[in-house]
mmCIF file of C-alpha atoms in Angstrom:
data_model
loop_
_atom_site.group_PDB
_atom_site.id
_atom_site.type_symbol
_atom_site.label_atom_id
_atom_site.label_comp_id
_atom_site.label_asym_id
_atom_site.label_seq_id
_atom_site.Cartn_x
_atom_site.Cartn_y
_atom_site.Cartn_z
ATOM 1 C CA MET A 1 142.327 111.112 97.218
ATOM 2 C CA ASP A 2 143.751 113.811 99.163
ATOM 3 C CA TRP A 3 143.972 115.790 95.480
ATOM 4 C CA LEU A 4 140.055 116.429 95.695
ATOM 5 C CA SER A 5 140.886 118.701 98.768
ATOM 6 C CA GLU A 6 143.444 120.799 97.118
ATOM 7 C CA PHE A 7 140.549 122.648 94.504
ATOM 8 C CA ASP A 8 139.729 125.886 95.546
ATOM 9 C CA TRP A 9 136.299 125.173 94.653
ATOM 10 C CA LYS A 10 133.619 123.112 95.848
ATOM 11 C CA ILE A 11 129.582 122.144 95.178
ATOM 12 C CA PRO A 12 127.846 124.785 96.072
ATOM 13 C CA VAL A 13 125.510 123.070 98.472
ATOM 14 C CA GLY A 14 125.390 125.687 101.468
ATOM 15 C CA ASP A 15 125.477 128.604 99.027
ATOM 16 C CA THR A 16 122.386 126.917 97.240
ATOM 17 C CA ALA A 17 120.644 126.389 100.444
ATOM 18 C CA GLU A 18 121.165 129.792 101.818
ATOM 19 C CA ALA A 19 120.075 131.100 97.913
ATOM 20 C CA ILE A 20 116.818 129.488 98.279
ATOM 21 C CA VAL A 21 115.746 130.213 101.810
ATOM 22 C CA ASN A 22 116.909 133.601 101.022
ATOM 23 C CA GLY A 23 114.414 134.091 97.713
ATOM 24 C CA LEU A 24 111.673 132.040 99.974
ATOM 25 C CA LYS A 25 112.102 134.783 102.941
ATOM 26 C CA ASP A 26 112.384 137.706 100.310
ATOM 27 C CA HIS A 27 109.260 136.751 98.556
ATOM 28 C CA GLY A 28 107.466 134.898 100.503
ATOM 29 C CA ALA A 29 106.937 136.350 103.642
ATOM 30 C CA GLY A 30 103.242 137.359 103.043
ATOM 31 C CA PHE A 31 102.531 133.306 102.590
ATOM 32 C CA PHE A 32 104.857 132.126 105.790
ATOM 33 C CA ASP A 33 102.610 134.883 107.625
ATOM 34 C CA THR A 34 99.485 133.614 106.985
ATOM 35 C CA LEU A 35 100.282 130.075 107.085
ATOM 36 C CA SER A 36 102.183 130.935 110.705
ATOM 37 C CA ASP A 37 98.726 132.525 111.621
ATOM 38 C CA GLY A 38 96.752 129.823 110.352
ATOM 39 C CA LEU A 39 98.990 127.021 111.974
ATOM 40 C CA ASP A 40 99.186 129.357 115.589
ATOM 41 C CA HIS A 41 95.379 129.583 115.662
ATOM 42 C CA LEU A 42 95.102 125.598 115.425
ATOM 43 C CA ILE A 43 97.726 124.691 117.754
ATOM 44 C CA GLU A 44 95.419 127.376 119.981
ATOM 45 C CA GLY A 45 92.314 125.762 120.014
ATOM 46 C CA VAL A 46 93.266 122.291 120.531
ATOM 47 C CA LEU A 47 95.099 123.675 123.552
ATOM 48 C CA TRP A 48 91.755 125.610 124.712
ATOM 49 C CA LEU A 49 89.981 122.286 124.100
ATOM 50 C CA LEU A 50 92.958 120.145 126.374
ATOM 51 C CA GLN A 51 93.006 122.764 129.448
ATOM 52 C CA THR A 52 89.671 124.300 128.907
ATOM 53 C CA PRO A 53 87.862 121.218 131.075
ATOM 54 C CA PRO A 54 89.382 119.816 134.327
ATOM 55 C CA PRO A 55 91.643 116.939 133.878
ATOM 56 C CA LEU A 56 89.020 114.226 135.612
ATOM 57 C CA ALA A 57 86.574 114.996 132.797
ATOM 58 C CA LEU A 58 89.680 114.891 130.298
ATOM 59 C CA ILE A 59 90.783 111.627 131.196
ATOM 60 C CA VAL A 60 87.143 109.912 131.239
ATOM 61 C CA VAL A 61 87.067 111.102 127.500
ATOM 62 C CA PHE A 62 90.283 109.393 126.747
ATOM 63 C CA VAL A 63 89.098 106.262 128.486
ATOM 64 C CA ALA A 64 85.280 106.458 126.755
ATOM 65 C CA LEU A 65 87.517 106.738 123.345
ATOM 66 C CA THR A 66 89.732 104.522 124.453
ATOM 67 C CA TRP A 67 86.506 101.711 125.346
ATOM 68 C CA ALA A 68 85.186 102.769 121.697
ATOM 69 C CA LEU A 69 88.581 102.266 120.018
ATOM 70 C CA GLN A 70 89.402 99.197 121.477
ATOM 71 C CA ARG A 71 86.381 96.999 123.604
ATOM 72 C CA SER A 72 88.788 96.256 126.280
ATOM 73 C CA TRP A 73 88.925 96.971 129.732
ATOM 74 C CA LYS A 74 92.730 96.423 130.417
ATOM 75 C CA LYS A 75 93.493 99.169 127.700
ATOM 76 C CA CYS A 76 90.868 101.681 129.031
ATOM 77 C CA LEU A 77 92.680 100.549 132.708
ATOM 78 C CA ILE A 78 96.323 101.483 131.128
ATOM 79 C CA VAL A 79 94.906 104.771 129.637
ATOM 80 C CA ALA A 80 93.515 106.097 132.802
ATOM 81 C CA LEU A 81 96.631 104.836 134.812
ATOM 82 C CA GLY A 82 98.790 106.450 132.403
ATOM 83 C CA MET A 83 96.776 109.899 132.435
ATOM 84 C CA LEU A 84 96.483 109.736 136.200
ATOM 85 C CA PHE A 85 100.235 109.144 136.857
ATOM 86 C CA ILE A 86 100.576 112.430 134.713
ATOM 87 C CA LEU A 87 98.484 114.075 136.712
ATOM 88 C CA ASN A 88 100.054 113.169 140.035
ATOM 89 C CA GLN A 89 103.648 114.161 138.898
ATOM 90 C CA ASP A 90 102.216 117.540 138.215
ATOM 91 C CA TYR A 91 102.853 117.675 134.243
ATOM 92 C CA TRP A 92 99.484 118.269 133.305
ATOM 93 C CA ASP A 93 99.651 121.829 131.646
ATOM 94 C CA ASP A 94 103.407 120.389 129.732
ATOM 95 C CA THR A 95 101.482 117.449 128.158
ATOM 96 C CA THR A 96 98.693 119.471 127.097
ATOM 97 C CA GLU A 97 100.979 121.428 125.343
ATOM 98 C CA THR A 98 102.500 118.551 123.573
ATOM 99 C CA LEU A 99 99.430 116.693 123.038
ATOM 100 C CA SER A 100 98.027 119.635 121.099
ATOM 101 C CA LEU A 101 101.639 119.556 119.311
ATOM 102 C CA ILE A 102 100.803 115.988 118.449
ATOM 103 C CA LEU A 103 97.377 116.602 117.463
ATOM 104 C CA VAL A 104 97.785 118.882 115.159
ATOM 105 C CA SER A 105 100.866 117.384 113.350
ATOM 106 C CA CYS A 106 99.289 113.899 112.709
ATOM 107 C CA ILE A 107 96.101 116.058 111.040
ATOM 108 C CA VAL A 108 98.663 117.695 108.987
ATOM 109 C CA CYS A 109 100.741 114.773 108.274
ATOM 110 C CA MET A 110 97.453 112.763 107.752
ATOM 111 C CA GLY A 111 96.033 115.390 105.762
ATOM 112 C CA ILE A 112 99.098 115.338 103.302
ATOM 113 C CA GLY A 113 100.231 111.682 103.450
ATOM 114 C CA VAL A 114 97.379 109.465 102.713
ATOM 115 C CA PRO A 115 96.363 111.631 99.697
ATOM 116 C CA LEU A 116 100.027 111.320 98.683
ATOM 117 C CA GLY A 117 100.449 107.996 99.363
ATOM 118 C CA ILE A 118 97.269 107.195 97.234
ATOM 119 C CA LEU A 119 98.290 108.920 94.629
ATOM 120 C CA ALA A 120 102.185 107.280 94.553
ATOM 121 C CA ALA A 121 100.387 103.830 94.854
ATOM 122 C CA ARG A 122 98.672 104.821 91.572
ATOM 123 C CA LYS A 123 101.208 106.118 89.877
ATOM 124 C CA ARG A 124 104.283 104.265 90.527
ATOM 125 C CA TRP A 125 107.106 106.269 88.760
ATOM 126 C CA ILE A 126 105.419 109.266 91.323
ATOM 127 C CA TYR A 127 106.632 107.027 94.251
ATOM 128 C CA SER A 128 110.121 105.962 92.530
ATOM 129 C CA GLY A 129 110.563 110.093 92.355
ATOM 130 C CA MET A 130 109.378 110.665 95.861
ATOM 131 C CA GLU A 131 111.210 107.864 97.673
ATOM 132 C CA PRO A 132 114.721 109.649 97.246
ATOM 133 C CA VAL A 133 113.332 112.892 99.230
ATOM 134 C CA LEU A 134 111.474 110.566 101.653
ATOM 135 C CA ASP A 135 114.903 109.104 102.604
ATOM 136 C CA LEU A 136 116.422 112.725 102.891
ATOM 137 C CA MET A 137 113.396 114.121 104.902
ATOM 138 C CA GLN A 138 114.208 111.251 107.467
ATOM 139 C CA THR A 139 117.815 111.142 107.130
ATOM 140 C CA LEU A 140 119.029 114.753 107.368
ATOM 141 C CA PRO A 141 119.378 115.874 111.481
ATOM 142 C CA THR A 142 116.112 117.299 112.679
ATOM 143 C CA PHE A 143 118.236 120.661 113.686
ATOM 144 C CA VAL A 144 119.049 121.779 110.023
ATOM 145 C CA TYR A 145 114.859 122.281 109.830
ATOM 146 C CA LEU A 146 115.142 123.986 112.366
ATOM 147 C CA ILE A 147 116.929 126.840 111.206
ATOM 148 C CA PRO A 148 114.926 128.055 108.214
ATOM 149 C CA ALA A 149 111.826 127.124 110.251
ATOM 150 C CA VAL A 150 112.826 129.777 112.363
ATOM 151 C CA ILE A 151 113.717 132.361 109.718
ATOM 152 C CA PHE A 152 110.350 131.907 108.664
ATOM 153 C CA PHE A 153 108.087 131.773 111.458
ATOM 154 C CA GLY A 154 110.073 133.194 114.447
ATOM 155 C CA LEU A 155 110.100 131.264 117.284
ATOM 156 C CA GLY A 156 106.969 129.461 118.976
ATOM 157 C CA GLN A 157 105.468 126.028 118.430
ATOM 158 C CA VAL A 158 104.853 127.195 114.950
ATOM 159 C CA PRO A 159 108.506 126.090 113.930
ATOM 160 C CA GLY A 160 108.875 123.215 116.084
ATOM 161 C CA LEU A 161 105.151 122.302 114.471
ATOM 162 C CA ILE A 162 106.552 122.289 110.612
ATOM 163 C CA ALA A 163 109.896 120.634 111.960
ATOM 164 C CA THR A 164 108.153 117.555 113.304
ATOM 165 C CA VAL A 165 105.794 117.611 110.262
ATOM 166 C CA ILE A 166 109.009 117.782 107.975
ATOM 167 C CA PHE A 167 110.281 114.775 110.043
ATOM 168 C CA SER A 168 106.839 112.421 110.490
ATOM 169 C CA LEU A 169 105.369 113.208 107.240
ATOM 170 C CA PRO A 170 107.153 109.584 105.329
ATOM 171 C CA ALA A 171 105.629 107.828 107.360
ATOM 172 C CA SER A 172 102.224 108.804 106.852
ATOM 173 C CA ILE A 173 103.336 108.500 102.795
ATOM 174 C CA ARG A 174 105.122 105.202 102.918
ATOM 175 C CA LEU A 175 102.150 103.271 104.896
ATOM 176 C CA THR A 176 99.352 104.165 103.100
ATOM 177 C CA TYR A 177 101.220 103.950 99.425
ATOM 178 C CA LEU A 178 101.855 100.243 101.090
ATOM 179 C CA GLY A 179 98.552 99.633 101.914
ATOM 180 C CA ILE A 180 96.615 100.696 98.536
ATOM 181 C CA SER A 181 99.320 98.628 96.783
ATOM 182 C CA SER A 182 98.909 95.597 98.804
ATOM 183 C CA THR A 183 95.535 95.281 98.103
ATOM 184 C CA PRO A 184 95.030 91.914 96.587
ATOM 185 C CA THR A 185 94.496 91.838 92.844
ATOM 186 C CA ALA A 186 91.438 89.652 93.057
ATOM 187 C CA LEU A 187 89.333 92.327 95.112
ATOM 188 C CA THR A 188 90.280 95.108 92.359
ATOM 189 C CA GLU A 189 89.971 92.775 89.520
ATOM 190 C CA ALA A 190 86.352 91.489 90.807
ATOM 191 C CA ALA A 191 85.427 95.626 91.748
ATOM 192 C CA THR A 192 86.358 96.265 88.026
ATOM 193 C CA ALA A 193 84.534 93.529 86.910
ATOM 194 C CA PHE A 194 81.024 94.483 88.399
ATOM 195 C CA GLY A 195 81.609 97.781 87.139
ATOM 196 C CA ALA A 196 82.858 99.510 89.707
ATOM 197 C CA THR A 197 84.713 103.338 88.533
ATOM 198 C CA SER A 198 88.381 104.412 89.637
ATOM 199 C CA ASN A 199 86.746 106.052 92.805
ATOM 200 C CA GLN A 200 84.313 103.361 94.038
ATOM 201 C CA ARG A 201 87.324 100.535 93.774
ATOM 202 C CA LEU A 202 89.234 103.345 95.700
ATOM 203 C CA TRP A 203 87.003 103.859 98.382
ATOM 204 C CA LYS A 204 85.139 100.350 99.176
ATOM 205 C CA VAL A 205 87.688 98.108 98.040
ATOM 206 C CA GLU A 206 91.322 99.981 98.625
ATOM 207 C CA LEU A 207 91.236 102.171 101.172
ATOM 208 C CA PRO A 208 89.239 99.432 103.411
ATOM 209 C CA SER A 209 92.009 96.830 102.735
ATOM 210 C CA ALA A 210 94.388 99.453 103.604
ATOM 211 C CA PHE A 211 93.227 100.611 106.686
ATOM 212 C CA PRO A 212 95.668 98.623 108.993
ATOM 213 C CA GLN A 213 98.427 100.322 107.192
ATOM 214 C CA ILE A 214 97.163 103.487 107.271
ATOM 215 C CA MET A 215 96.382 103.385 111.018
ATOM 216 C CA VAL A 216 100.197 101.925 111.545
ATOM 217 C CA GLY A 217 101.176 105.044 109.623
ATOM 218 C CA LEU A 218 99.219 106.974 112.239
ATOM 219 C CA ASN A 219 100.699 105.257 115.031
ATOM 220 C CA GLN A 220 104.027 105.890 113.616
ATOM 221 C CA THR A 221 103.400 109.750 112.946
ATOM 222 C CA ILE A 222 102.795 110.002 116.762
ATOM 223 C CA MET A 223 105.448 108.239 117.970
ATOM 224 C CA LEU A 224 107.821 110.268 115.725
ATOM 225 C CA SER A 225 106.282 113.510 117.032
ATOM 226 C CA LEU A 226 106.754 112.601 120.088
ATOM 227 C CA SER A 227 110.080 111.881 119.581
ATOM 228 C CA MET A 228 110.302 115.484 118.600
ATOM 229 C CA VAL A 229 109.143 117.420 121.692
ATOM 230 C CA VAL A 230 112.456 117.848 123.105
ATOM 231 C CA ILE A 231 113.506 119.350 119.838
ATOM 232 C CA ALA A 232 110.673 121.613 119.564
ATOM 233 C CA THR A 233 111.450 123.174 122.634
ATOM 234 C CA LEU A 234 114.487 124.675 121.500
ATOM 235 C CA VAL A 235 112.670 127.189 119.180
ATOM 236 C CA GLY A 236 110.180 127.716 122.272
ATOM 237 C CA ALA A 237 107.301 125.425 121.407
ATOM 238 C CA GLY A 238 106.955 124.601 125.475
ATOM 239 C CA GLY A 239 105.823 120.990 126.493
ATOM 240 C CA LEU A 240 107.240 118.392 127.869
ATOM 241 C CA GLY A 241 110.803 119.089 126.682
ATOM 242 C CA THR A 242 111.478 121.708 128.717
ATOM 243 C CA PRO A 243 111.286 119.918 132.154
ATOM 244 C CA VAL A 244 113.781 117.692 130.152
ATOM 245 C CA LEU A 245 116.004 120.300 128.345
ATOM 246 C CA ASN A 246 115.872 122.506 132.514
ATOM 247 C CA GLY A 247 117.332 118.853 134.006
ATOM 248 C CA LEU A 248 120.128 118.585 131.469
ATOM 249 C CA ASN A 249 120.814 122.386 131.808
ATOM 250 C CA ARG A 250 120.786 122.254 135.752
ATOM 251 C CA MET A 251 122.205 118.913 136.399
ATOM 252 C CA GLN A 252 119.073 117.768 137.907
ATOM 253 C CA PRO A 253 118.519 113.952 137.199
ATOM 254 C CA ASP A 254 115.248 113.936 139.016
ATOM 255 C CA LEU A 255 113.710 116.668 136.838
ATOM 256 C CA GLY A 256 115.125 114.391 133.883
ATOM 257 C CA PHE A 257 113.678 111.367 134.684
ATOM 258 C CA GLU A 258 110.219 112.383 135.673
ATOM 259 C CA SER A 259 109.646 114.352 132.850
ATOM 260 C CA GLY A 260 110.727 111.022 130.714
ATOM 261 C CA ILE A 261 108.864 109.179 132.268
ATOM 262 C CA VAL A 262 105.885 111.116 131.652
ATOM 263 C CA ILE A 263 106.835 111.362 128.419
ATOM 264 C CA VAL A 264 106.717 107.413 127.994
ATOM 265 C CA ALA A 265 103.328 107.153 129.714
ATOM 266 C CA LEU A 266 101.867 109.502 127.096
ATOM 267 C CA ALA A 267 103.610 107.685 124.165
ATOM 268 C CA THR A 268 102.064 104.790 126.263
ATOM 269 C CA VAL A 269 98.813 106.014 126.667
ATOM 270 C CA LEU A 270 98.096 106.870 122.576
ATOM 271 C CA ARG A 271 99.489 103.976 121.139
ATOM 272 C CA VAL A 272 97.551 101.677 122.954
ATOM 273 C CA MET A 273 94.589 103.921 122.202
ATOM 274 C CA LEU A 274 95.246 103.640 118.303
ATOM 275 C CA GLU A 275 96.338 99.692 118.678
ATOM 276 C CA ILE A 276 94.669 97.742 115.391
ATOM 277 C CA ARG A 277 91.952 96.128 117.101
ATOM 278 C CA LYS A 278 92.275 92.247 116.411
ATOM 279 C CA GLU A 279 89.175 90.944 115.875
ATOM 280 C CA HIS A 280 88.251 87.375 117.453
#
């Protein structure tokens, strides 16, 4: 097959990508600036909510929210211990920065992913066309997303958020699609027989049936967003990825392990809080 490499011409993948990025940059500067400002204000607003209260007060809020969602003192204890550990290790500010990025990422991913998942479940041909794109979004190295993100939005939290959303979005779309399309046929037929409209069937039958899968999609979105914290730090997003990179650059295993365990603690807290509660 060496003859394939002897041609002077190759498929212009890189040139096409560069032309698209340059075209968007030249003609969409106003749009990207407005989007960047809006997302930046949203991130700053969430960060203000997380950093304004005293840490212990926020821990109490997280424990109370865990009780409201889980009704389990054991899970409340895990959340309390996890957040107290983060506070003890003096990573509270970094954690709130990362948490603000994760929360906004989840808002954007679920706000886009759930409607697209519902649409794909209603129109199966749409999902057939969407599936290769979703595969590409999760397979393409995440560093590749940072190049156009920085070109369009500059350095800071916004390009980190954009790269995180692109990487995490397929989970919410796929699991919403799976949940809606897995609704028992008997339920939808019964609703139709009783005169339910398409919207009524969606809100009263399909979404309640798909709720566990949608929550799994939210959980996966959070975990995928957390896996991006170090990568987002490369473009100035800050947060828990900063001490990880500092530990790597300075060859300080203590700094790397401290921040790594804090990331694990945060992931455990969020997973426990949003775990699907089993009814007994």
